[in-house]
Coordinates of C-alpha atoms in Angstrom, one line a residue:
X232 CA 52.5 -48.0 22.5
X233 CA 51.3 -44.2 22.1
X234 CA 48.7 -42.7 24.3
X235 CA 46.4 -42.8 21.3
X236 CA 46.7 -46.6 20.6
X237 CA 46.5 -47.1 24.3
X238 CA 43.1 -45.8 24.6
X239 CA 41.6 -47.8 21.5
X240 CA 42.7 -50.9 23.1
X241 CA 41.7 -50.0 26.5
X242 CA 38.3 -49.1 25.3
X243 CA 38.1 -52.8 23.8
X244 CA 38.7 -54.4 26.1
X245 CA 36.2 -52.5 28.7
X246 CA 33.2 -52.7 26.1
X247 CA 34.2 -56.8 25.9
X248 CA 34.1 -56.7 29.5
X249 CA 30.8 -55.3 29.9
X250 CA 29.0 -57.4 26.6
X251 CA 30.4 -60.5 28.7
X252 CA 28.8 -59.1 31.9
X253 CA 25.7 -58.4 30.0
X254 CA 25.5 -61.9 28.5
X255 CA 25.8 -63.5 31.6
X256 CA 23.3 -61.1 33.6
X257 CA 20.4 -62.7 31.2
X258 CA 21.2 -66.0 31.4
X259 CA 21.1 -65.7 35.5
X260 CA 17.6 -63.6 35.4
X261 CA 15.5 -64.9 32.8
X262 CA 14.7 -61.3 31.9
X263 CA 15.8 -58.7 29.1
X264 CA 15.7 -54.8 29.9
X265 CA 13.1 -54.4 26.7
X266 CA 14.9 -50.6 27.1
X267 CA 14.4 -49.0 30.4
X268 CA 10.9 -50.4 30.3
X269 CA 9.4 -53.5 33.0
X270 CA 11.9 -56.7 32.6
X271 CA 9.9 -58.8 30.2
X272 CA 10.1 -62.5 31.2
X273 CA 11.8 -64.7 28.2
X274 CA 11.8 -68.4 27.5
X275 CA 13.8 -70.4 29.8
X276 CA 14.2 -74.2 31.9
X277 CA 11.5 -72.3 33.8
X278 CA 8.9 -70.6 31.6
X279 CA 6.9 -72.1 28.8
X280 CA 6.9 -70.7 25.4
X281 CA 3.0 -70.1 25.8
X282 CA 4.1 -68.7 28.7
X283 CA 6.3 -66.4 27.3
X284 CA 4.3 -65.5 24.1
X285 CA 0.9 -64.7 25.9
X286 CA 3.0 -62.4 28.3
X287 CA 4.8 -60.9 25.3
X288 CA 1.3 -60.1 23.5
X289 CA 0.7 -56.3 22.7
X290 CA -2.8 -55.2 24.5
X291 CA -6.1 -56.1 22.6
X292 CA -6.8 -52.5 21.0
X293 CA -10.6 -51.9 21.3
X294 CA -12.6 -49.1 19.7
X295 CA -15.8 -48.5 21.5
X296 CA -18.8 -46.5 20.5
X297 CA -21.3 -45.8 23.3
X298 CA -24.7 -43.0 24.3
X299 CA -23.6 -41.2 27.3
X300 CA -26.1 -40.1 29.7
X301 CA -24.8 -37.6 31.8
X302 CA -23.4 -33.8 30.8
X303 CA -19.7 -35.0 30.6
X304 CA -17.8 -37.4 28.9
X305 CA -16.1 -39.0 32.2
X306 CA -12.5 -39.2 32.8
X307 CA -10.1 -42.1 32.1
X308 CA -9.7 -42.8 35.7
X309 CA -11.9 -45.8 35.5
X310 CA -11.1 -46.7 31.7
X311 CA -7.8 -47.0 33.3
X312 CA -7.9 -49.2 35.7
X313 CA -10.1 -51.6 32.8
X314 CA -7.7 -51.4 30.7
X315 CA -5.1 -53.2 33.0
X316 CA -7.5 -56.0 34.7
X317 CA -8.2 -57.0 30.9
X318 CA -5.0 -56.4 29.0
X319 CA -6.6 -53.8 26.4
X320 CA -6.2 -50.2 25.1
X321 CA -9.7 -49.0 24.7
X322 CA -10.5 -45.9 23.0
X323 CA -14.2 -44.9 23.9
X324 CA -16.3 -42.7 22.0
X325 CA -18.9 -41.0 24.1
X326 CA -21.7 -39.4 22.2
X327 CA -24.6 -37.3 23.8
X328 CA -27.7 -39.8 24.3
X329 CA -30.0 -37.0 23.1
X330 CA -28.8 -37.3 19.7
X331 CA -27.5 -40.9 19.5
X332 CA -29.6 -42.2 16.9
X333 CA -28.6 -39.5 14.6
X334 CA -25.2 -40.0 15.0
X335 CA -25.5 -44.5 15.1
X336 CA -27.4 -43.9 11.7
X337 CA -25.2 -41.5 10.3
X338 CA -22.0 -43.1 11.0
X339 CA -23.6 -46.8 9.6
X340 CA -24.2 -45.0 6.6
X341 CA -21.2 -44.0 5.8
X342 CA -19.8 -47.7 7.0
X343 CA -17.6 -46.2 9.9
X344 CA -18.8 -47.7 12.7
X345 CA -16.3 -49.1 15.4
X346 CA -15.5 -52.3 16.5
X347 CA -17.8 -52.5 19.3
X348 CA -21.1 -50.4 18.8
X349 CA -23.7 -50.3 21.6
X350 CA -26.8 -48.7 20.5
X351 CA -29.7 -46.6 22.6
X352 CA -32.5 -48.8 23.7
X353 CA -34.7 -51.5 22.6
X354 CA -36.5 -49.1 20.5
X355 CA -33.0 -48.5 18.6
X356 CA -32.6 -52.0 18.3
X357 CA -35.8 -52.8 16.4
X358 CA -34.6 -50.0 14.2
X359 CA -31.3 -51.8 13.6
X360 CA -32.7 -55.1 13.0
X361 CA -32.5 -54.8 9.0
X362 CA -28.8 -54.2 9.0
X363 CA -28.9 -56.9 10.8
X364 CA -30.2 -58.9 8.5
X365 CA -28.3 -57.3 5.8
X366 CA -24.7 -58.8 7.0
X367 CA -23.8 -55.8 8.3
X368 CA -23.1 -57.2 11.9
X369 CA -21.1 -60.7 12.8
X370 CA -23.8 -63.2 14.3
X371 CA -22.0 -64.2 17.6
X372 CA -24.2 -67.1 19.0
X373 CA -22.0 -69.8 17.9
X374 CA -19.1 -68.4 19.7
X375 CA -20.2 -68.0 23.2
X376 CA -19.1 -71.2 24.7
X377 CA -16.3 -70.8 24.0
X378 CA -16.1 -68.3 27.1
X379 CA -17.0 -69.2 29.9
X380 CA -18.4 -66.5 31.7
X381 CA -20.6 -65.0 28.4
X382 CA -21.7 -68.7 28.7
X383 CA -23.4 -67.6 32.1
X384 CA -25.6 -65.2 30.4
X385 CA -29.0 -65.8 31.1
X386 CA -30.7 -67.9 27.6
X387 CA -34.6 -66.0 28.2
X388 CA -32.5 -62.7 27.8
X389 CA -30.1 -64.0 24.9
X390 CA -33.6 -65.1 23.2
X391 CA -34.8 -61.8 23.7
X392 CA -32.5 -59.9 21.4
X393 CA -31.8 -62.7 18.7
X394 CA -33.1 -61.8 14.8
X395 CA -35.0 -64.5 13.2
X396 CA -33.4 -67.5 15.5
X397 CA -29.5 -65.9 15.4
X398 CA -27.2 -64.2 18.3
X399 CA -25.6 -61.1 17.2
X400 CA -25.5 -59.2 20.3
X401 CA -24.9 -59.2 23.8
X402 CA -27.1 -57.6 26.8
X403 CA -27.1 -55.1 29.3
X404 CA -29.3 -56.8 32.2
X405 CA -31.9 -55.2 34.1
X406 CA -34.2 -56.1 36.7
X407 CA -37.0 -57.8 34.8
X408 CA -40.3 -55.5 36.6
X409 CA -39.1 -52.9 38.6
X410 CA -42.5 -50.7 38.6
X411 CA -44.1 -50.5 41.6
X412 CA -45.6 -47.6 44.0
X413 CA -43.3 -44.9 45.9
X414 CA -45.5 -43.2 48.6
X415 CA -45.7 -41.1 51.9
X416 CA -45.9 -43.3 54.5
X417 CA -46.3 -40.5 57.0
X418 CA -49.6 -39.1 55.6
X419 CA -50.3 -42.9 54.9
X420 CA -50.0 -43.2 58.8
X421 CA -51.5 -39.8 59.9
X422 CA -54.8 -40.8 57.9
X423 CA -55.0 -44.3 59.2
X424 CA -54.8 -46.1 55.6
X425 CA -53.2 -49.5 56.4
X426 CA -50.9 -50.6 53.2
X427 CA -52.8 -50.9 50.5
X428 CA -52.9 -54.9 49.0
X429 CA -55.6 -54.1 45.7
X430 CA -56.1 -52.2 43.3
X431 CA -59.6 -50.4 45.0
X432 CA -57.5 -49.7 48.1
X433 CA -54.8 -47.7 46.1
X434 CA -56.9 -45.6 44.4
X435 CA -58.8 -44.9 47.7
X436 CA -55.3 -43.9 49.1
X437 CA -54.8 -41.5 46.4
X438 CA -58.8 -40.1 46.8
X439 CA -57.8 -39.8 50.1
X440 CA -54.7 -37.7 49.7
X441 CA -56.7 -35.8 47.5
X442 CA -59.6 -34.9 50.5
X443 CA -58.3 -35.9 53.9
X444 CA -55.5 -33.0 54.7
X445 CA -53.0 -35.6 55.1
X446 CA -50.1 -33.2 55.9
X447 CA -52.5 -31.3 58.7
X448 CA -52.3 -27.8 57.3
X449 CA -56.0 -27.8 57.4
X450 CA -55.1 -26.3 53.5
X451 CA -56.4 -28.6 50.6
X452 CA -53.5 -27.9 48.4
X453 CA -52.1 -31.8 48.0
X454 CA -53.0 -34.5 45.3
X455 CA -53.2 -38.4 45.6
X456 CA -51.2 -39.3 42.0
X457 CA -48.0 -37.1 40.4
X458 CA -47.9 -38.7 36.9
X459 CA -46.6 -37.7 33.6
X460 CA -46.7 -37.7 29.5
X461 CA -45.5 -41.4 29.7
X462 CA -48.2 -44.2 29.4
X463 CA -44.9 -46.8 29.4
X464 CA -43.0 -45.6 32.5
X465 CA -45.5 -43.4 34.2
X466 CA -48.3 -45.3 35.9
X467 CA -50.7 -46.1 33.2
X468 CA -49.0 -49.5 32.0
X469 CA -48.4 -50.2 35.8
X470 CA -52.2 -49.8 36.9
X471 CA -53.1 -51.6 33.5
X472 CA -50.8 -54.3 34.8
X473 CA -52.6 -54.9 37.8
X474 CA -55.8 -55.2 35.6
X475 CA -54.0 -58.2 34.5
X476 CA -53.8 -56.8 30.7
X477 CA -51.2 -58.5 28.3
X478 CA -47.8 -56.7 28.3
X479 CA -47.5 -55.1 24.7
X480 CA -49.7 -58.1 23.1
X481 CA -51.6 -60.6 24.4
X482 CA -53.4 -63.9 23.3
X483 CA -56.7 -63.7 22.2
X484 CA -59.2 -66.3 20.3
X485 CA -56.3 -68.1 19.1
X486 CA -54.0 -65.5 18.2
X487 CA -51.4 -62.6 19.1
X488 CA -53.1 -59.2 19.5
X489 CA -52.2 -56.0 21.0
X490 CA -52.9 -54.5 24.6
X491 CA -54.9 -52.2 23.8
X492 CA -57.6 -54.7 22.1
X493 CA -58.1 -56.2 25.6
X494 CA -61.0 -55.7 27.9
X495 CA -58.3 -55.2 30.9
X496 CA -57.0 -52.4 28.7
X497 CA -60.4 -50.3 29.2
X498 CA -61.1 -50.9 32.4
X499 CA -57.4 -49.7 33.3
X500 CA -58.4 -46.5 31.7
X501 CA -61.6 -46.4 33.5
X502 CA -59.5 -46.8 36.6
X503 CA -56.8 -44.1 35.6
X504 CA -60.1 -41.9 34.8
X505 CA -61.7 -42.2 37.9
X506 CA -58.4 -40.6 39.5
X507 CA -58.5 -37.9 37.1
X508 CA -62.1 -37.2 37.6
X509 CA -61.5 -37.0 41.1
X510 CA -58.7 -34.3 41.0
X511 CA -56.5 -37.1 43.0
X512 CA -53.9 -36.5 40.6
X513 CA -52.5 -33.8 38.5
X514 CA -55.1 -32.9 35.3
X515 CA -52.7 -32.3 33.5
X516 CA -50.9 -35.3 33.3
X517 CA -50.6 -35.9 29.1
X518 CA -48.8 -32.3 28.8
X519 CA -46.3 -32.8 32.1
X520 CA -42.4 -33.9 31.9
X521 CA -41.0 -36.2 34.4
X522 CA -39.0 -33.1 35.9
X523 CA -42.4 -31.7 36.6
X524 CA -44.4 -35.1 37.9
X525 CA -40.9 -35.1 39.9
X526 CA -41.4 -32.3 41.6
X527 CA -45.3 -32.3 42.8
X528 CA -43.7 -35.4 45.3
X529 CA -40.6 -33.7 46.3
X530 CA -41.7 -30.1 46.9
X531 CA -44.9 -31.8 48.9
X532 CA -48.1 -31.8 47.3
X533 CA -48.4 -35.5 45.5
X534 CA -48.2 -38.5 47.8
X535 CA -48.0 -41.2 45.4
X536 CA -45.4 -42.1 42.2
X537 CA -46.3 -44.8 40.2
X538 CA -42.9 -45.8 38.4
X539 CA -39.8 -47.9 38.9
X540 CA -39.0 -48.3 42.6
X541 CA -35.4 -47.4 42.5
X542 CA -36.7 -43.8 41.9
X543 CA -36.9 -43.7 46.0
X544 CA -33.9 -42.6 46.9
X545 CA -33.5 -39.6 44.8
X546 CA -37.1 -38.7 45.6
X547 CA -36.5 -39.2 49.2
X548 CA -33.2 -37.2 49.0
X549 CA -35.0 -34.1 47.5
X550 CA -38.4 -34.2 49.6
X551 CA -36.7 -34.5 52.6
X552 CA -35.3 -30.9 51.6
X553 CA -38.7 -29.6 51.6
X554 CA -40.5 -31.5 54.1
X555 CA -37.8 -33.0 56.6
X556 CA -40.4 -34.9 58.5
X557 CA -41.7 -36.9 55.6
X558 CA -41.7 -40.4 55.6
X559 CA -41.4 -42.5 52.2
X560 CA -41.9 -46.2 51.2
X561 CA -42.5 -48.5 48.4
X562 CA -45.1 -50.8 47.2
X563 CA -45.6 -53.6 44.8
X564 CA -47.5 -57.3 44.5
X565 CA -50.7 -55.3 44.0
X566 CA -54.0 -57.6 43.2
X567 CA -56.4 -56.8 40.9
X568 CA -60.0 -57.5 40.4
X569 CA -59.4 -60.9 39.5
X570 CA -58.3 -60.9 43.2
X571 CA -54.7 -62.3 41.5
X572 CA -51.2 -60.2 41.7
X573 CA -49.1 -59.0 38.1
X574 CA -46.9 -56.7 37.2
X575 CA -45.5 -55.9 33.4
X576 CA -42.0 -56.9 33.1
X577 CA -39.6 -55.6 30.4
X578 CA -37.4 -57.9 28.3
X579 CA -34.5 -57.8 30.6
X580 CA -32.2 -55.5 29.0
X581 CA -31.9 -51.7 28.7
X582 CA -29.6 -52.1 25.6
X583 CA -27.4 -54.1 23.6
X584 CA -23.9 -53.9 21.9
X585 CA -23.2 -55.1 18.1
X586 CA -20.3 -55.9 16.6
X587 CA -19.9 -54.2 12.8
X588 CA -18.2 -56.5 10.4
X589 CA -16.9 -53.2 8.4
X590 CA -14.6 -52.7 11.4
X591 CA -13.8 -56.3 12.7
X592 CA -11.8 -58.0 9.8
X593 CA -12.0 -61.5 10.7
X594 CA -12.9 -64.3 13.2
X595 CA -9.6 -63.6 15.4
X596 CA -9.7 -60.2 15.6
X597 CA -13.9 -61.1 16.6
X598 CA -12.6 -63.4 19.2
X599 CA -9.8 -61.0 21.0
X600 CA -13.1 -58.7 21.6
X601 CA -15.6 -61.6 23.0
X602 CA -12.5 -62.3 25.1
X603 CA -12.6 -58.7 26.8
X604 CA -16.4 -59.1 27.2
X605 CA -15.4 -62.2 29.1
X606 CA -13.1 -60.7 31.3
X607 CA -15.6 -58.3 31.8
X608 CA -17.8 -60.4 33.2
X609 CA -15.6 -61.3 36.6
X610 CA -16.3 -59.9 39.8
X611 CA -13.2 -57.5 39.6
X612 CA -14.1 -56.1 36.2
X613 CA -17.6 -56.0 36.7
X614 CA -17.7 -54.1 40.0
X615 CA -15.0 -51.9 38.7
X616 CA -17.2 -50.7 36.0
X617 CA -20.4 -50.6 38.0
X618 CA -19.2 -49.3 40.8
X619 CA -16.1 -47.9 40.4
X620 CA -13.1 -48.2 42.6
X621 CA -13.1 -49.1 46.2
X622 CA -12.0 -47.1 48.7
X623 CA -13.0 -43.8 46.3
X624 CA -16.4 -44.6 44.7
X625 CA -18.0 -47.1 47.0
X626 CA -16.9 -49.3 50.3
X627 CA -17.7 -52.9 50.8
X628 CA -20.5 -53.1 53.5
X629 CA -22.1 -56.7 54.8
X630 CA -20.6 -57.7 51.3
X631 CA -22.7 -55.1 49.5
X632 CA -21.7 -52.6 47.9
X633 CA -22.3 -48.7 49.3
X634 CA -21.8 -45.9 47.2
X635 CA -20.1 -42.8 48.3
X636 CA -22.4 -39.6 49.1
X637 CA -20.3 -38.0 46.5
X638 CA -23.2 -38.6 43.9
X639 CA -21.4 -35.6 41.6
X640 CA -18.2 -37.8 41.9
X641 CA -20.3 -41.2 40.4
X642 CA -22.1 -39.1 37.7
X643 CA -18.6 -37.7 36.5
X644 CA -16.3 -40.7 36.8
X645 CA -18.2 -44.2 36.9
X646 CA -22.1 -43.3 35.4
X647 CA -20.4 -43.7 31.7
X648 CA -18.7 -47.1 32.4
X649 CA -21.7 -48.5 34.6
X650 CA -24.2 -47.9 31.2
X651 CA -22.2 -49.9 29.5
X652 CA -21.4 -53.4 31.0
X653 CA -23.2 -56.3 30.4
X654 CA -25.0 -59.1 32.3
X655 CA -26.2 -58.5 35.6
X656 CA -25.2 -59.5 39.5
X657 CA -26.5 -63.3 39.2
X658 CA -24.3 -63.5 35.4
X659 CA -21.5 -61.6 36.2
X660 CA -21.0 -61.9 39.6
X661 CA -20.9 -57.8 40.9
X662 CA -21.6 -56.5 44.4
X663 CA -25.4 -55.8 44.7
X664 CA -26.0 -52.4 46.3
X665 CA -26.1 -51.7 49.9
X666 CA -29.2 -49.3 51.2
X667 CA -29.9 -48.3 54.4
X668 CA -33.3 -46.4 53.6
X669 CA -36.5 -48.5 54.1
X670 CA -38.4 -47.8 51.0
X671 CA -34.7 -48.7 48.8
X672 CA -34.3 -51.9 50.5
X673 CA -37.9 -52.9 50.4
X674 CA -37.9 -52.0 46.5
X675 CA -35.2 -54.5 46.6
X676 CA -37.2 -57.1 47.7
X677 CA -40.1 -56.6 45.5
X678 CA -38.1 -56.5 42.4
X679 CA -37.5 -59.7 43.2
X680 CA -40.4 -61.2 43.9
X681 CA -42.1 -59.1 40.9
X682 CA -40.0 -61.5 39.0
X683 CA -42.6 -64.0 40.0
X684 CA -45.9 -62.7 38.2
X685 CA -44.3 -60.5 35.6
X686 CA -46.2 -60.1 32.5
X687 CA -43.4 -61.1 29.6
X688 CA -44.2 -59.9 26.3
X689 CA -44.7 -62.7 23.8
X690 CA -43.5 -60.8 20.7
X691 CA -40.1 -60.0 22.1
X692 CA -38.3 -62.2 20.1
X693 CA -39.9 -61.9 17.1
X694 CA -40.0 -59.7 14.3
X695 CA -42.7 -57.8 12.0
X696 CA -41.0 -55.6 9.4
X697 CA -44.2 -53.4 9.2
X698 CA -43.9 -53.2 12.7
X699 CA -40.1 -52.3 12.4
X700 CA -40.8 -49.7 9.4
X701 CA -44.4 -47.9 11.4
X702 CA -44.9 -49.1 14.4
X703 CA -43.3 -45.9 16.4
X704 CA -45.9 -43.7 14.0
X705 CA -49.1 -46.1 14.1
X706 CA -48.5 -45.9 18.3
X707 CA -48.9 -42.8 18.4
X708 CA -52.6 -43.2 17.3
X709 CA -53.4 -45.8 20.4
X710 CA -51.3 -43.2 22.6
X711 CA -53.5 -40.3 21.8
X712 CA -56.5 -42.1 22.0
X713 CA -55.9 -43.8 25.3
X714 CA -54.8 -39.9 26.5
X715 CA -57.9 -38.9 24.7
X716 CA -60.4 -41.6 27.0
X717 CA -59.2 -40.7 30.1
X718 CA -59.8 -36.6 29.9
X719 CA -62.7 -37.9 28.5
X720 CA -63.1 -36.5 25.1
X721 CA -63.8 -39.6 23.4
X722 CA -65.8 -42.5 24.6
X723 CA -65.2 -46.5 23.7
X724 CA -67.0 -46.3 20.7
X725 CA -64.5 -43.6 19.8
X726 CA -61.6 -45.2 21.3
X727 CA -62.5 -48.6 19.2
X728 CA -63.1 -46.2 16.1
X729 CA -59.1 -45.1 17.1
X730 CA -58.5 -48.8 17.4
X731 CA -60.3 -49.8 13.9
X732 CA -57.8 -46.8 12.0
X733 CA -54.6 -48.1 13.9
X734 CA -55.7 -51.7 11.9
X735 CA -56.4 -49.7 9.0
X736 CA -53.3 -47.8 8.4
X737 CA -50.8 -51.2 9.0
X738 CA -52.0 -52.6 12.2
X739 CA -53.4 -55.6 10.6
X740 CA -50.3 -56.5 8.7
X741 CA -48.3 -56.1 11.7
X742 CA -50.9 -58.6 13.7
X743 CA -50.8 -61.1 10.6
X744 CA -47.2 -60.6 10.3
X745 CA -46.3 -61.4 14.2
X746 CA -48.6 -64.6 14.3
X747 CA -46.9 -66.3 11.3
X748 CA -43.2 -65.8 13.6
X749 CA -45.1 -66.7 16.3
X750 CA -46.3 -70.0 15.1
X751 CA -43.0 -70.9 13.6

């Protein structure tokens, strides 16, 4: 035999050898090289075919459209690590919040919405609610138990955010009544006010900030009350809260009618006028941003900040810069005149996310997404995106979770993730936060047991289309009038003449329209 025909054979017989080799090497290992990439398990005496196929399966691909509120879309370091504790490939896209709506309504329009579509606020979603009721958006209701942890999401909430009777969404939780009082303990102490327990005794705190020199500069250059151009989430709807007035509408004579048609209504603006009048807060409240009402407590001059009482830490961080003696602490379960405690409470979520039918095809391509919401909903997933990863973005402390004093590092990596799960601690089962300043953990503790006398609003589950179509332009009348009362430019006859316009111009529809839903 020639060299040639040597070689031919030789190379036979070695590449018979090493098919034989091969053949025998999967049969002893269970495994196939899937080429060069991780040994993918294969059917065998010891591995199901469900087994095999659900191990096989290509990664859910999820397309996610989302506000962000910070300056910078985050990094995939947390998208990451999602993506493998849920089996997906997600693809987020991160908009500015500033300009959401504009971009949600735009991209509706022109049907190109994603798969999964959160929108702004609650505001955005009374806005939505006619595609809603157009088809535009799979009703999801019937589908939830079939997983068990969306199961665990909390029914009042769920109710919440249905359109006429029907689930189509799913909820990011919040604490239901988070308002209370942040204040200065120290001048608090120095003046000899014990913790106020009414109403009276908190506006004679703030007169008394106001008068008393409570930083002993012998220099009368503080206020009682920073507030700002927010009736909602500045102190107005608080203090009218104590008052014991309805949150958003109320029942009156029989029927559903709005807040400011209340008696409590008007004496909370006597109340907030009496402050103003007194110069125990700043004049101009109506005209100032929240940066500005921010910064009369943290450069020193205001002692009190009616608002949500997780505000204290940020407020405690940047005072302390100024005044690094200060002392600061929160306040809530405030009596009224009726001698009884309330609080307004918000619906329990800060947003919702819909699912577009334009860009889910059918009911399994529905059901792959549910079932990432599901996962999302376990301790590991949930802290991951709320907190971010341990060891980096937080530590575990008394089984609590403390965030690192890298706050730049959270804003840029996790804040984008956190905005967007849904549920809440008691639902899906995340770390609550560890706090080691007073005035945090005692906001804590009132949030809870605000929870008790919250205010709900009755019409939160139920829809008026006028209200949908001018309810943002017809507030705007109560708004300036109640602004209006308080400087004292108008009086109640001319607040009820505001009152009698706002009924006028679709306010009695919108009355008429949300008594028939809620009598059905």
């Amino acid at each position: 035999m020639n060299k040639k025909g040597f070689a031919i054979l030789l190379g036979t017989v070695m590449s018979l050898s090493m098919m034989m080799t091969a053949c025998s090497s999967n049969n002893n290992s269970g495994t196939t090289n899937n080429g060069g990439n991780e040994a993918t398990p294969t059917a065998s005496a010891e591995t199901s075919p469900e087994t095999s196929e659900a191990a096989a399966e290509e990664p859910t691909e999820i397309t996610i459209m989302l506000p962000l509120n910070v300056a910078q879309t985050p990094p995939d370091t947390i998208k990451n690590e999602i993506e493998k504790l849920t089996h997906t490939k997600l693809t987020y896209q991160f908009f500015p919040a500033d300009t959401y709506e504009d971009k949600l309504n735009t991209t509706l329009a022109t049907g190109g919405l994603p798969q999964v579509t959160y929108l702004k606020n609650q505001a955005t979603f009374v806005q939505m609610k006619g595609a809603i009721r157009d088809g535009q958006f799979w009703e999801i209701g019937p589908y939830l138990t079939e997983f068990p942890n969306l199961n665990k999401l909390k029914p009042l909430i769920l109710n919440n955010t249905k359109v006429d009777g029907k689930l189509y969404s799913l909820y990011i939780g919040r604490p239901l009544a988070r308002q209370g009082i942040i204040y200065r303990k120290d001048w608090a102490d120095h003046l000899g006010i014990k913790t106020p327990e009414t109403v009276d005794e908190v506006i004679a705190m703030a007169k008394a900030f106001t008068e008393k020199d409570p930083d002993g500069d012998t220099k009368a250059n503080t206020i009682g009350l920073a507030d700002r151009n927010d009736l909602i989430y500045g102190a107005f709807k608080t203090l009218a809260s104590w008052y014991a007035t309805p949150n958003n509408w109320g029942e009156k004579d029989g029927q559903l009618q709005p807040d400011f048609t209340f008696p409590q209504y008007v004496a909370a603006m006597d109340a907030m006028k009496q402050i103003r009048d007194a110069g125990a807060m700043n004049k101009d409240f109506a005209a100032t941003s929240k940066t500005d009402q921010i910064s009369l407590f943290t450069s020193g001059k205001a002692g009190i900040y009616i608002g949500s009482m997780s505000d204290v830490d940020s407020l405690n961080k940047d005072l302390i810069k100024n005044v690094p003696t200060a002392v600061v602490d929160t306040l809530a379960l405030i009596k009224g005149p009726n001698g009884e405690q309330a609080t307004w409470a918000i619906p329990g979520y800060n947003n919702v996310v819909l699912f577009p039918k334009s860009a889910i095809k059918d009911e399994a391509e529905l059901k792959k997404i549910l079932a990432f919401f599901d996962k999302q909903m376990t301790p590991e997933v949930a802290n991951m995106m709320f907190w971010g990863i341990e060891g980096t973005h937080y530590t575990v402390q008394d089984g609590k979770a403390k965030v690192t004093d890298d706050s730049d590092l959270i804003e840029r990596e996790v804040k984008g993730y956190k905005d967007s799960l849904i549920g809440e601690t008691e639902t899906n089962g995340m770390y609550e936060g560890f706090y080691s300043l007073p005035g945090r953990i005692h906001a804590e503790e009132f949030t809870k047991e605000n929870e008790k006398i919250a205010i709900m609003d009755p019409t939160a589950a139920l829809d008026s289309p006028t209200y949908t179509d001018k309810g943002v332009e017809l507030q705007t009348i109560m708004t300036d009038a109640t602004y209006k009362y308080i400087y004292g430019e108008i009086d109640k006859a001319g607040f009820e003449k505001a009152i009698a316009d706002w009924k006028k111009r679709g306010g009695d529809k919108i009355i008429e329209e949300f008594n028939a839903a809620y009598k059905k």
